[in-house]
Coordinates of C-alpha atoms in Angstrom, one line a residue:
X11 CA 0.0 0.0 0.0
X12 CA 1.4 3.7 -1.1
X13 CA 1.4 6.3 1.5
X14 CA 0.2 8.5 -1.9
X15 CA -2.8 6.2 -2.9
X16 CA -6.5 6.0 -2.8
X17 CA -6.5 3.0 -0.5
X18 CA -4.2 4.8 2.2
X19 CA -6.3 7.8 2.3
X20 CA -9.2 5.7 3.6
X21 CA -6.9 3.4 5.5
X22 CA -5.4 6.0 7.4
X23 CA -8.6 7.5 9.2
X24 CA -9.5 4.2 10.2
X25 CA -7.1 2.7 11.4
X26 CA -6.2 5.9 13.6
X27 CA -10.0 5.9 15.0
X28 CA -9.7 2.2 15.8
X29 CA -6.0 2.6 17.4
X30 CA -7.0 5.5 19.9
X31 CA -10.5 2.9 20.8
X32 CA -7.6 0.8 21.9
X33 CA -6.1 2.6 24.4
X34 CA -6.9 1.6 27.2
X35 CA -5.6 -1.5 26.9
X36 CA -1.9 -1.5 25.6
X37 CA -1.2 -4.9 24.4
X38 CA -4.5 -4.8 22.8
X39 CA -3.7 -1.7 21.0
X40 CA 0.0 -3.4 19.9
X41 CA -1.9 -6.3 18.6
X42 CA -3.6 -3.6 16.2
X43 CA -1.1 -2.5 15.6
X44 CA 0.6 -5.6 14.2
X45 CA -2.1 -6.5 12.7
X46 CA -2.7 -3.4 10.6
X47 CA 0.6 -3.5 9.9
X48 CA 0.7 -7.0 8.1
X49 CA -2.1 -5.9 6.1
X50 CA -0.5 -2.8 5.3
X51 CA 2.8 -4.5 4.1
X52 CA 0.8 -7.6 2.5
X53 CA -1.2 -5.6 0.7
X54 CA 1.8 -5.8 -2.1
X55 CA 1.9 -9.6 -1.8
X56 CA 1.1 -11.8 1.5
X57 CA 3.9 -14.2 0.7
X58 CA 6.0 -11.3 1.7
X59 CA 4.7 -12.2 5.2
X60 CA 6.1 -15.5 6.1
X61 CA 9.7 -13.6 5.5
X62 CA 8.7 -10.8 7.9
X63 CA 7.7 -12.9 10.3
X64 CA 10.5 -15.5 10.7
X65 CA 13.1 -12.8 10.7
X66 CA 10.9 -11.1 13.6
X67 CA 10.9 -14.2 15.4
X68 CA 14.5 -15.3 14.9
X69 CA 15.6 -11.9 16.4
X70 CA 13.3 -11.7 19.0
X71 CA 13.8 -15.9 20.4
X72 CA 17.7 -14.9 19.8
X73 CA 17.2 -11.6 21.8
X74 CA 15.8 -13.8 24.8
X75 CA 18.7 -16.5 24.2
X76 CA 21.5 -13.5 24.3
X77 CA 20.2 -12.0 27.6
X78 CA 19.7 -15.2 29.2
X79 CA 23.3 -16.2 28.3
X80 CA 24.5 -12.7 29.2
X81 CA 23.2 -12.5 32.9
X82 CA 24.7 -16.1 33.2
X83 CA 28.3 -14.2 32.2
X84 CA 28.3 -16.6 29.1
X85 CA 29.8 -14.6 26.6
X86 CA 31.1 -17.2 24.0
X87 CA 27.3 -19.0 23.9
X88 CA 26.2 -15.1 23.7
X89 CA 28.6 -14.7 21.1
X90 CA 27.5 -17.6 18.9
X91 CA 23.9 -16.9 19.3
X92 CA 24.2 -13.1 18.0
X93 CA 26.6 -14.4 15.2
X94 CA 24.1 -17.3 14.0
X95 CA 21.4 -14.7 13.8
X96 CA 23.6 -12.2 11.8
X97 CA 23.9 -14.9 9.7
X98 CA 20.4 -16.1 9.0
X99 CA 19.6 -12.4 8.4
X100 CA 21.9 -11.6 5.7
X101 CA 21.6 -15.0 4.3
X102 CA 18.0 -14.4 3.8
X103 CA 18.7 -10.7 2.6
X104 CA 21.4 -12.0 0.3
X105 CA 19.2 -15.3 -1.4
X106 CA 16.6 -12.1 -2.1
X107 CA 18.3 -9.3 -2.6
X108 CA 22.1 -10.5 -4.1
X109 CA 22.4 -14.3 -5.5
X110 CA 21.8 -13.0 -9.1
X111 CA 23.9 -10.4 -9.3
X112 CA 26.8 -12.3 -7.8
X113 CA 26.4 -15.4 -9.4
X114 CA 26.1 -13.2 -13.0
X115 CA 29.1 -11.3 -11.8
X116 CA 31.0 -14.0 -10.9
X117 CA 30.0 -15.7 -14.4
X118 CA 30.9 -12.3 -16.3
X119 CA 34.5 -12.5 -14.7
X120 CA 35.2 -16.0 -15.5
X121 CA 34.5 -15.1 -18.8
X122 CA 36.6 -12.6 -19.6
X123 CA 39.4 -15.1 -19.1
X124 CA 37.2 -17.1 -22.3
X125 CA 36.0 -19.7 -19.2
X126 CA 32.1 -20.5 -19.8
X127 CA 30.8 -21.2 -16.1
X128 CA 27.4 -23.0 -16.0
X129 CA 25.0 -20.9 -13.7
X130 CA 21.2 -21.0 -12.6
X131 CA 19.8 -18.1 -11.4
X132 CA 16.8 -17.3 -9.4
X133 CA 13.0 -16.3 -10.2
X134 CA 12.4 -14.5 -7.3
X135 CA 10.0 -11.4 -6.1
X136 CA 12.4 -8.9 -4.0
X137 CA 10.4 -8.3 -0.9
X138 CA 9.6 -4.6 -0.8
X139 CA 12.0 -3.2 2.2
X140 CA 13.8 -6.2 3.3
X141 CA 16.8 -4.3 3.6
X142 CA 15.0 -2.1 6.0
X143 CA 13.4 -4.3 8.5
X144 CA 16.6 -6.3 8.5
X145 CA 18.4 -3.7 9.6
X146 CA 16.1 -2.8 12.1
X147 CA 15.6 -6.7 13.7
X148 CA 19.7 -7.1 13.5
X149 CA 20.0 -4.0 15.4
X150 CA 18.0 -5.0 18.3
X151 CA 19.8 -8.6 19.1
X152 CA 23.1 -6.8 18.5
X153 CA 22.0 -4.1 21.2
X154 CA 20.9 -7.1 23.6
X155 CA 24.2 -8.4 23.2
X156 CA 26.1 -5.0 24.0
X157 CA 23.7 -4.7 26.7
X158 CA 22.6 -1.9 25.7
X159 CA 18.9 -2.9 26.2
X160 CA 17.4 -5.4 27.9
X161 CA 15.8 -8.2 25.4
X162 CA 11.9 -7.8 25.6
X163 CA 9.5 -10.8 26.9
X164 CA 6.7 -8.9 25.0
X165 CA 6.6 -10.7 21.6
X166 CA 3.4 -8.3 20.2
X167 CA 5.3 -5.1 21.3
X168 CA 8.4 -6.6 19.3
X169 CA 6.6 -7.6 16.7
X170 CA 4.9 -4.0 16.4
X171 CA 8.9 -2.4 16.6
X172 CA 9.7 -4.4 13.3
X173 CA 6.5 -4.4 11.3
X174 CA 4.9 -0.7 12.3
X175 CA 3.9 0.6 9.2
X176 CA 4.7 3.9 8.8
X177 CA 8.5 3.2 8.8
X178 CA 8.0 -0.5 7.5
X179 CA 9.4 -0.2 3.9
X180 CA 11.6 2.3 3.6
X181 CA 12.9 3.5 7.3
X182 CA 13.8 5.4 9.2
X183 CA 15.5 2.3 9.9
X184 CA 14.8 2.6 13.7
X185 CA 16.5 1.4 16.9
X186 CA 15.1 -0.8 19.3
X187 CA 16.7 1.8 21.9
X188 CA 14.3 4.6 20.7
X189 CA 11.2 2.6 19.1
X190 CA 10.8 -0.7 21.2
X191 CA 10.0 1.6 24.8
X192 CA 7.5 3.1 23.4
X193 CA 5.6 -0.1 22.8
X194 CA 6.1 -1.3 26.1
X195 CA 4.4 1.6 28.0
X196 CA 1.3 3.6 27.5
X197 CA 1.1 6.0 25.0
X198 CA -1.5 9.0 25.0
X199 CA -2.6 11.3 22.5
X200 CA -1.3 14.9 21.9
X201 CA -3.5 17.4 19.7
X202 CA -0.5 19.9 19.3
X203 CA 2.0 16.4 18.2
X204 CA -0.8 15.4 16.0
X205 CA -1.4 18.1 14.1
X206 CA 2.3 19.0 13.7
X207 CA 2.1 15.7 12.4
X208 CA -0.2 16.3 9.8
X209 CA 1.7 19.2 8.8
X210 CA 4.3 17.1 8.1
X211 CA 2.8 14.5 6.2
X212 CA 1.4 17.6 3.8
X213 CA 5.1 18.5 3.4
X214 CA 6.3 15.4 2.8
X215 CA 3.0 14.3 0.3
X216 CA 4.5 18.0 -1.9
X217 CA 7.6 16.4 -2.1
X218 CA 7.1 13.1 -3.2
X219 CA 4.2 14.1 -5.5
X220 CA 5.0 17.4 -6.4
X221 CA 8.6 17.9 -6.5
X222 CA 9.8 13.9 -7.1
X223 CA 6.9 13.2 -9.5
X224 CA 7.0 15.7 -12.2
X225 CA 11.4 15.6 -12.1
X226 CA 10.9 12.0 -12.7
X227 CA 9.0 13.0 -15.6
X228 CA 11.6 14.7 -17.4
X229 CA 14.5 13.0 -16.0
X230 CA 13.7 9.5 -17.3
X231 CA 12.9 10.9 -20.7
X232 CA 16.8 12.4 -20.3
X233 CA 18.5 9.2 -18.8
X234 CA 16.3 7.3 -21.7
X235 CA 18.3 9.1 -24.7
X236 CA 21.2 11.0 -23.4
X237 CA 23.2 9.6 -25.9
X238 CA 21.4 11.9 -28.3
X239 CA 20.9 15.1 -25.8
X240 CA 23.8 18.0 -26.1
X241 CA 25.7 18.9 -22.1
X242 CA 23.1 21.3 -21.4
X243 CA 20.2 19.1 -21.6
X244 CA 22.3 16.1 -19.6
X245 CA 23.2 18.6 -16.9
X246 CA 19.2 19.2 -16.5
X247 CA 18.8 15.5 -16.1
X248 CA 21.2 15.2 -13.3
X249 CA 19.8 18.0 -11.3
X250 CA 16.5 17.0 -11.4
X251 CA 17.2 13.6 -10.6
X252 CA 19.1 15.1 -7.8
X253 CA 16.2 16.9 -6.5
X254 CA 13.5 13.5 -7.6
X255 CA 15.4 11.2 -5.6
X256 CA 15.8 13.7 -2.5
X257 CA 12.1 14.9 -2.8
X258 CA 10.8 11.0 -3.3
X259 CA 12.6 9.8 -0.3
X260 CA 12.9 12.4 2.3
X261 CA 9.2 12.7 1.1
X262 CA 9.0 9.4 2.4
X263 CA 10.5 9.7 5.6
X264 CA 8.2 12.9 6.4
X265 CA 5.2 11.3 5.5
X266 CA 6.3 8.1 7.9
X267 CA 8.0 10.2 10.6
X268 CA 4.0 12.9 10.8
X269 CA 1.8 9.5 10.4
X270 CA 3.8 7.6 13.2
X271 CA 2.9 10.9 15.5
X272 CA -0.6 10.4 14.8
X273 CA 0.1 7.4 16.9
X274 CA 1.5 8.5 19.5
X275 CA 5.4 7.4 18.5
X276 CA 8.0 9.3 17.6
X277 CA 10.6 8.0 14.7
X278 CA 14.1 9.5 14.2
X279 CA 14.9 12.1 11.7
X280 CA 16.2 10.5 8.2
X281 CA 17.0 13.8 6.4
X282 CA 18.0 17.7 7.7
X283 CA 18.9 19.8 4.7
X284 CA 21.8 17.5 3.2
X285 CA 21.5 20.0 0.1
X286 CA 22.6 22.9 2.2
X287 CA 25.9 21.1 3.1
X288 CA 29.5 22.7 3.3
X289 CA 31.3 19.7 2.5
X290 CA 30.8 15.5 1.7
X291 CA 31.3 14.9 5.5
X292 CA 28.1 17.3 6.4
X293 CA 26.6 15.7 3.5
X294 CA 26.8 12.5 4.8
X295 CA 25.5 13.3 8.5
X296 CA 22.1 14.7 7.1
X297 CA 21.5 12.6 4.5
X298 CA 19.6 8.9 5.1
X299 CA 20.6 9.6 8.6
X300 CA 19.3 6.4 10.0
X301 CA 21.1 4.8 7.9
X302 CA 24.5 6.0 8.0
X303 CA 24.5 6.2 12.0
X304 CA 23.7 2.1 11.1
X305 CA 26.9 2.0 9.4
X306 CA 28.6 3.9 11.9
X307 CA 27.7 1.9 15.3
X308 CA 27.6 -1.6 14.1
X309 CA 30.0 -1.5 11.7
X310 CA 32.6 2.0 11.5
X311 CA 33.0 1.7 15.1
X312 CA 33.9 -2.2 15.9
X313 CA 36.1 -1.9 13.1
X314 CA 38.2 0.8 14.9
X315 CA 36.8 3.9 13.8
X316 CA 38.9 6.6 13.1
X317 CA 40.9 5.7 15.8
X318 CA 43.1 3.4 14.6
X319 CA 46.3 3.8 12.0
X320 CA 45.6 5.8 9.1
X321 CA 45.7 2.8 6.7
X322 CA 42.9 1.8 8.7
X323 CA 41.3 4.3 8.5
X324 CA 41.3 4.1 4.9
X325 CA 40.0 0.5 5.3
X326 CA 37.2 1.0 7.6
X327 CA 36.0 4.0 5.3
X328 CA 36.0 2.1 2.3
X329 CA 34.4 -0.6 3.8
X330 CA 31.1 1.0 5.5
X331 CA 31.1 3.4 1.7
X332 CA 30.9 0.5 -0.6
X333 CA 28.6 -1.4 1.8
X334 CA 26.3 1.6 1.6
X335 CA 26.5 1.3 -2.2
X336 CA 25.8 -2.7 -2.1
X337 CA 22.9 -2.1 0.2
X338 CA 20.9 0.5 -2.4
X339 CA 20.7 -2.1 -4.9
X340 CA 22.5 -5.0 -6.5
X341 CA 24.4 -3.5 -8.8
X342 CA 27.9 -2.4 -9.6
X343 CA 26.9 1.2 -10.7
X344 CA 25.7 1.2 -6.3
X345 CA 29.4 0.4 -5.9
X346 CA 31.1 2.3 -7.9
X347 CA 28.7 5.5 -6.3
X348 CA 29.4 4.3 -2.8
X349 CA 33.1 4.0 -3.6
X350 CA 33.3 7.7 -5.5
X351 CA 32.4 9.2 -1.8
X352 CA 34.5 7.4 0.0
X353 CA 36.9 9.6 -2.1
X354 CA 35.5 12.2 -1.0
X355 CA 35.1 11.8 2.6
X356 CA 38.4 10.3 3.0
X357 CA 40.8 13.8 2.6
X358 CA 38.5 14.7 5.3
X359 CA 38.5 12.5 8.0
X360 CA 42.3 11.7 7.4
X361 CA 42.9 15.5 8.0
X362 CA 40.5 15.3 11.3
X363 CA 38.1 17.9 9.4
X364 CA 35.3 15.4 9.2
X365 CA 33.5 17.2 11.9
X366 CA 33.7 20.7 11.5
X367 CA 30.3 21.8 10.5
X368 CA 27.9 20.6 12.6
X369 CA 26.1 23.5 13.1
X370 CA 23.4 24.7 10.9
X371 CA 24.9 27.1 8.2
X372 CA 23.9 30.6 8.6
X373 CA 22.8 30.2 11.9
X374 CA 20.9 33.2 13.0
X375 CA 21.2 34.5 9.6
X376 CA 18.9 35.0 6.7
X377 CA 21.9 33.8 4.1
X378 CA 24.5 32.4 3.8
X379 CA 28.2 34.2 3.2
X380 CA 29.8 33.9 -0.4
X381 CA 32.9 31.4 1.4
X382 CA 29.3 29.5 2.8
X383 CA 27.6 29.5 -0.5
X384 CA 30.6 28.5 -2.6
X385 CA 31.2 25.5 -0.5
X386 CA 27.5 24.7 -0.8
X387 CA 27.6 24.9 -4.3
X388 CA 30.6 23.3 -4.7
X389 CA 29.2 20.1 -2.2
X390 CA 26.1 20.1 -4.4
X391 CA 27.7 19.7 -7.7
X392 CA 29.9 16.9 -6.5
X393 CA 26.9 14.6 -5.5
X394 CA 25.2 15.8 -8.2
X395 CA 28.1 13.9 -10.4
X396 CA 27.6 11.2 -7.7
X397 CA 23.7 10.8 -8.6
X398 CA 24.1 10.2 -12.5
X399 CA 26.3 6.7 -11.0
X400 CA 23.1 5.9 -9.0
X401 CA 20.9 6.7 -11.4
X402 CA 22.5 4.9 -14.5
X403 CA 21.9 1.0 -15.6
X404 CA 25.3 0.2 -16.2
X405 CA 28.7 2.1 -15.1
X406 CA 29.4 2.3 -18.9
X407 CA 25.9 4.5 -19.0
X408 CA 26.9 6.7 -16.1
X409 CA 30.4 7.3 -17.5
X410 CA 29.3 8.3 -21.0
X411 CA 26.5 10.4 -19.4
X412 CA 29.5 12.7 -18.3
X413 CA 32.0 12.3 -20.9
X414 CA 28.6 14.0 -22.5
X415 CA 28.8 16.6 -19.9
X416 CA 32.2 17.7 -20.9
X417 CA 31.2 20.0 -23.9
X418 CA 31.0 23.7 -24.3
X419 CA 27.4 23.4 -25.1
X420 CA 26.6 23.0 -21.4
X421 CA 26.0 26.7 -21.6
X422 CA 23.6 26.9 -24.2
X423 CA 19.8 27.1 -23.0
X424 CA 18.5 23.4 -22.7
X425 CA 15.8 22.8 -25.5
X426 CA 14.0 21.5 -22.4
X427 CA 14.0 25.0 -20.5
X428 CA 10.6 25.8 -21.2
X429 CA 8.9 22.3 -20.8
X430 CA 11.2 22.5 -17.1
X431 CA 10.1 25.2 -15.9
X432 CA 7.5 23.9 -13.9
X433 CA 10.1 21.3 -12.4
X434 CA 12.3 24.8 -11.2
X435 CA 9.0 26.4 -9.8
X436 CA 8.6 23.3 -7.6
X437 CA 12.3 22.7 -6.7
X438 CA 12.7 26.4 -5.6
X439 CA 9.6 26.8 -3.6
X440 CA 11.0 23.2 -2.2
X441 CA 14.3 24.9 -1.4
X442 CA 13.2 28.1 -0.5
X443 CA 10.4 26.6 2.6
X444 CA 13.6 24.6 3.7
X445 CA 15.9 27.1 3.8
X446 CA 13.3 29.3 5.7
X447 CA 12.7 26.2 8.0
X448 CA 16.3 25.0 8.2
X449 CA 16.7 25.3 11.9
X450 CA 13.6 23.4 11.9
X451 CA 12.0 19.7 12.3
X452 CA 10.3 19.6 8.5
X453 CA 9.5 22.3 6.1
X454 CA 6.3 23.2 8.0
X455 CA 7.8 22.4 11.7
X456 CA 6.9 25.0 14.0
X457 CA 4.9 27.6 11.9
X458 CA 3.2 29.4 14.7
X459 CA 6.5 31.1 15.0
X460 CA 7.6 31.6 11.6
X461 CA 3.8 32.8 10.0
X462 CA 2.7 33.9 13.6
X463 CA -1.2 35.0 11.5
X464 CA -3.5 31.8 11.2
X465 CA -4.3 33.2 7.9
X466 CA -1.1 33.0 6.4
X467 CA -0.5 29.5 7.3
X468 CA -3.5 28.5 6.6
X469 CA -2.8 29.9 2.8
X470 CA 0.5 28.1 2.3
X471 CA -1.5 24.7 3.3
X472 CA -3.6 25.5 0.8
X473 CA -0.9 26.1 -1.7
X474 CA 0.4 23.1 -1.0
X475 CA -2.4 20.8 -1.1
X476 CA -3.6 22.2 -4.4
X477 CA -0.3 21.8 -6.0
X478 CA -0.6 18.1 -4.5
X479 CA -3.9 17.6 -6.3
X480 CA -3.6 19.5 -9.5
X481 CA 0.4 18.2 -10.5
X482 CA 0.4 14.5 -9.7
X483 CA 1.6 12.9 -12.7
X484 CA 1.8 8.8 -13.3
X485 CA 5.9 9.1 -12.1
X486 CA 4.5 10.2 -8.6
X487 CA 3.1 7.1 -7.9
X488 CA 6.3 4.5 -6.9
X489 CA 8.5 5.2 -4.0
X490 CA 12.3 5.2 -5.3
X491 CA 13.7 3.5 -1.9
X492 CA 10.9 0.4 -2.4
X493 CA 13.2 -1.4 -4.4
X494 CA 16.0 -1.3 -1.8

């Protein structure tokens, strides 16, 4: 089911009426919410939940099995059961998710040295967000393990942390640290968190439909026949596929993060302005958040960190980078994209600068200086480049998609100017509310204080939701991140 579909605009209402019926009975209300979250996620296909389910289970029986050996000071038996379900994890991620594309790579190598290998590959649905809820069950038995929380004896309040529906298929990818408490105790229901959370899902609806839908439009029709298009018209292509993919997924993660507050639950934030960054290592700390902290705890940080020799350093960069690439997708152009900013975060971190803006840029200021703006600009262009990798089919697509790039006629006016310029209306008014609203939760976080008349707000809503209704195109419909 698509948060931007018929059926979710009646499912919504309901299921937010029956949840708040529930509440005085909390593992009642947990069962709904299970419940409606299995219909929600099989509404794509119910064989997807027989996979949900077992990894739920295997996590939360091993969770049990950790703590138990833990508080006996059993660390190896710990050890073994945390590592056996890591492994049946990924192994189911990587049957789904990776066994064609490494058994055709592995075939496509052998050939080049004229050795035929005999290979069988496999006719197999990918489950929509396995990477996702994997990530999220893994987390929680590797926390247990750390003892960093205490395994839960609640199976319906685990079973809600994985499957709740707002976040289900394409994150935040929570922690069990944050999200699993708040299905153990009572939750009550806020007006003022409620309707913020409305505001949000509004935001987040302008940017997937809005901003993300009518790019798409163009874009594909670029990346379709770039071979034929002059510099100027492939450098429109790679912007607006810059902006489609941050307006479909951030979209996303707004329209999750407002619905969950209807609910009473708060998710973690997945995006804060990673357009308005100063450098790759900013870039990286607001984009897909909840993912790259993922990275970072379970995998940066056991490795050594940055606190370790500078070769490994390198290493442990690298590693987490191309990881990131391999999880978008099974492909080697997801590599190759991971791997292009690792080269660009490493000068960074080897020269301890990784971390010097972590502020908000033009803080207290209306903009930015020209050093600020340069540096944004220059940060922008760089995973723009990045972005045309990601988007391509094949690496040999992406890399004559910029040898095209390299032409003097990047300064002539696109041919497409004119039929874009409804894309540019909706990526600046995009850009400009964020900007506005940087310091800010979402685009429309907090408005009392920034349009302090009722009037005025109550204007830009309507803005907004017209634009929604009026500019849906057929590319608004998919999510992007479903496929990962």
């Amino acid at each position: 089911m698509l948060f931007n579909s018929f059926e979710f605009a009646i499912f919504l209402p309901i299921t937010f009426i029956l949840y708040w019926l529930f509440n005085r009975n909390l593992k009642l209300q947990n069962a709904f919410i299970v419940a409606i979250s299995y219909l929600f996620y099989g509404w794509w296909d119910w064989r997807f939940l027989i996979l949900i389910a077992f990894t739920t289970f295997c996590s939360y029986t091993s969770g049990i099995l950790i703590d138990k050996a833990n508080r006996k000071s059993q660390n190896k038996k710990a050890k073994i059961i945390s590592a056996a379900n890591i492994t049946i994890n990924l192994l189911i991620l990587g049957v789904f998710k990776y066994y064609n594309f490494f058994v055709t790579s592995l075939a496509d190598a052998f050939s080049a040295f004229g050795i035929t290998l005999e290979t069988t590959t496999l006719s197999i649905i990918l489950p929509v967000g396995i990477s996702f809820y994997t990530f999220q069950a893994l987390s929680y038995s590797i926390d247990v393990y750390r003892h960093k929380i205490e395994a839960t004896h609640d199976i319906i309040a685990f079973f809600a942390f994985v499957s709740f529906f707002p976040q289900l298929v394409a994150g935040p990818i929570e922690r069990a640290t944050n999200l699993l408490p708040q299905f153990t105790q009572k939750r009550s229901f806020d007006y003022s968190t409620a309707v913020d959370g409305c505001r949000q899902i509004l935001w987040g609806l302008f940017k997937k439909i809005v901003v993300a839908g009518n790019c798409a439009t163009t874009c594909n029709h670029i990346f379709a026949t770039y071979t034929d298009q002059p510099a100027s018209v492939l450098m429109v292509g790679a912007l607006l596929f810059t902006f489609q993919i941050y307006g479909d997924f951030s979209g996303y993660s707004d329209i999750a993060i407002g619905t969950a507050k209807l609910f009473g639950i708060k998710l973690m934030r997945n995006f804060n302005i990673p357009y308005f960054s100063r450098d790759i290592a900013e870039f990286w700390r607001r984009w897909h958040i909840s993912l790259t902290t993922w990275f970072r705890d379970y995998i940066y940080i056991p490795l050594g960190g940055s606190r370790v020799s500078k070769a490994k350093v390198v290493r442990n960069t690298l590693i987490i980078f191309l990881l990131s690439g391999l999880w978008h997708g099974a492909n080697w152009t997801f590599v190759v994209w991971g791997a292009y900013h690792a080269l660009l975060f490493l000068p960074l971190i080897l020269l301890g600068k990784n971390r010097k803006y972590t502020h908000t840029i033009a803080e207290g200021k209306h903009f930015p200086s020209i050093k600020e703006f340069a540096m944004m600009l220059i940060t922008f262009l760089l995973v723009v480049i990045g972005w045309i990798f990601f988007r391509a089919e094949t690496i040999g697509d992406a890399w004559h998609y910029i040898c095209g790039l390299c032409s003097l006629n990047i300064f002539k006016a696109p041919y497409l100017f004119f039929t874009s310029r409804k894309n540019s209306a909706f990526v600046i008014i995009m850009l400009a509310i964020e900007w506005w609203q940087r310091s800010k939760e979402h685009g429309l976080g907090e408005l009392q204080t920034s349009l302090k008349r009722p009037i005025s707000r109550y204007i830009l809503y309507f803005v907004l939701f017209f634009s929604i209704l009026a500019f849906q195109t057929s590319d608004s419909i998919q999510f992007l991140y479903f496929q990962f």
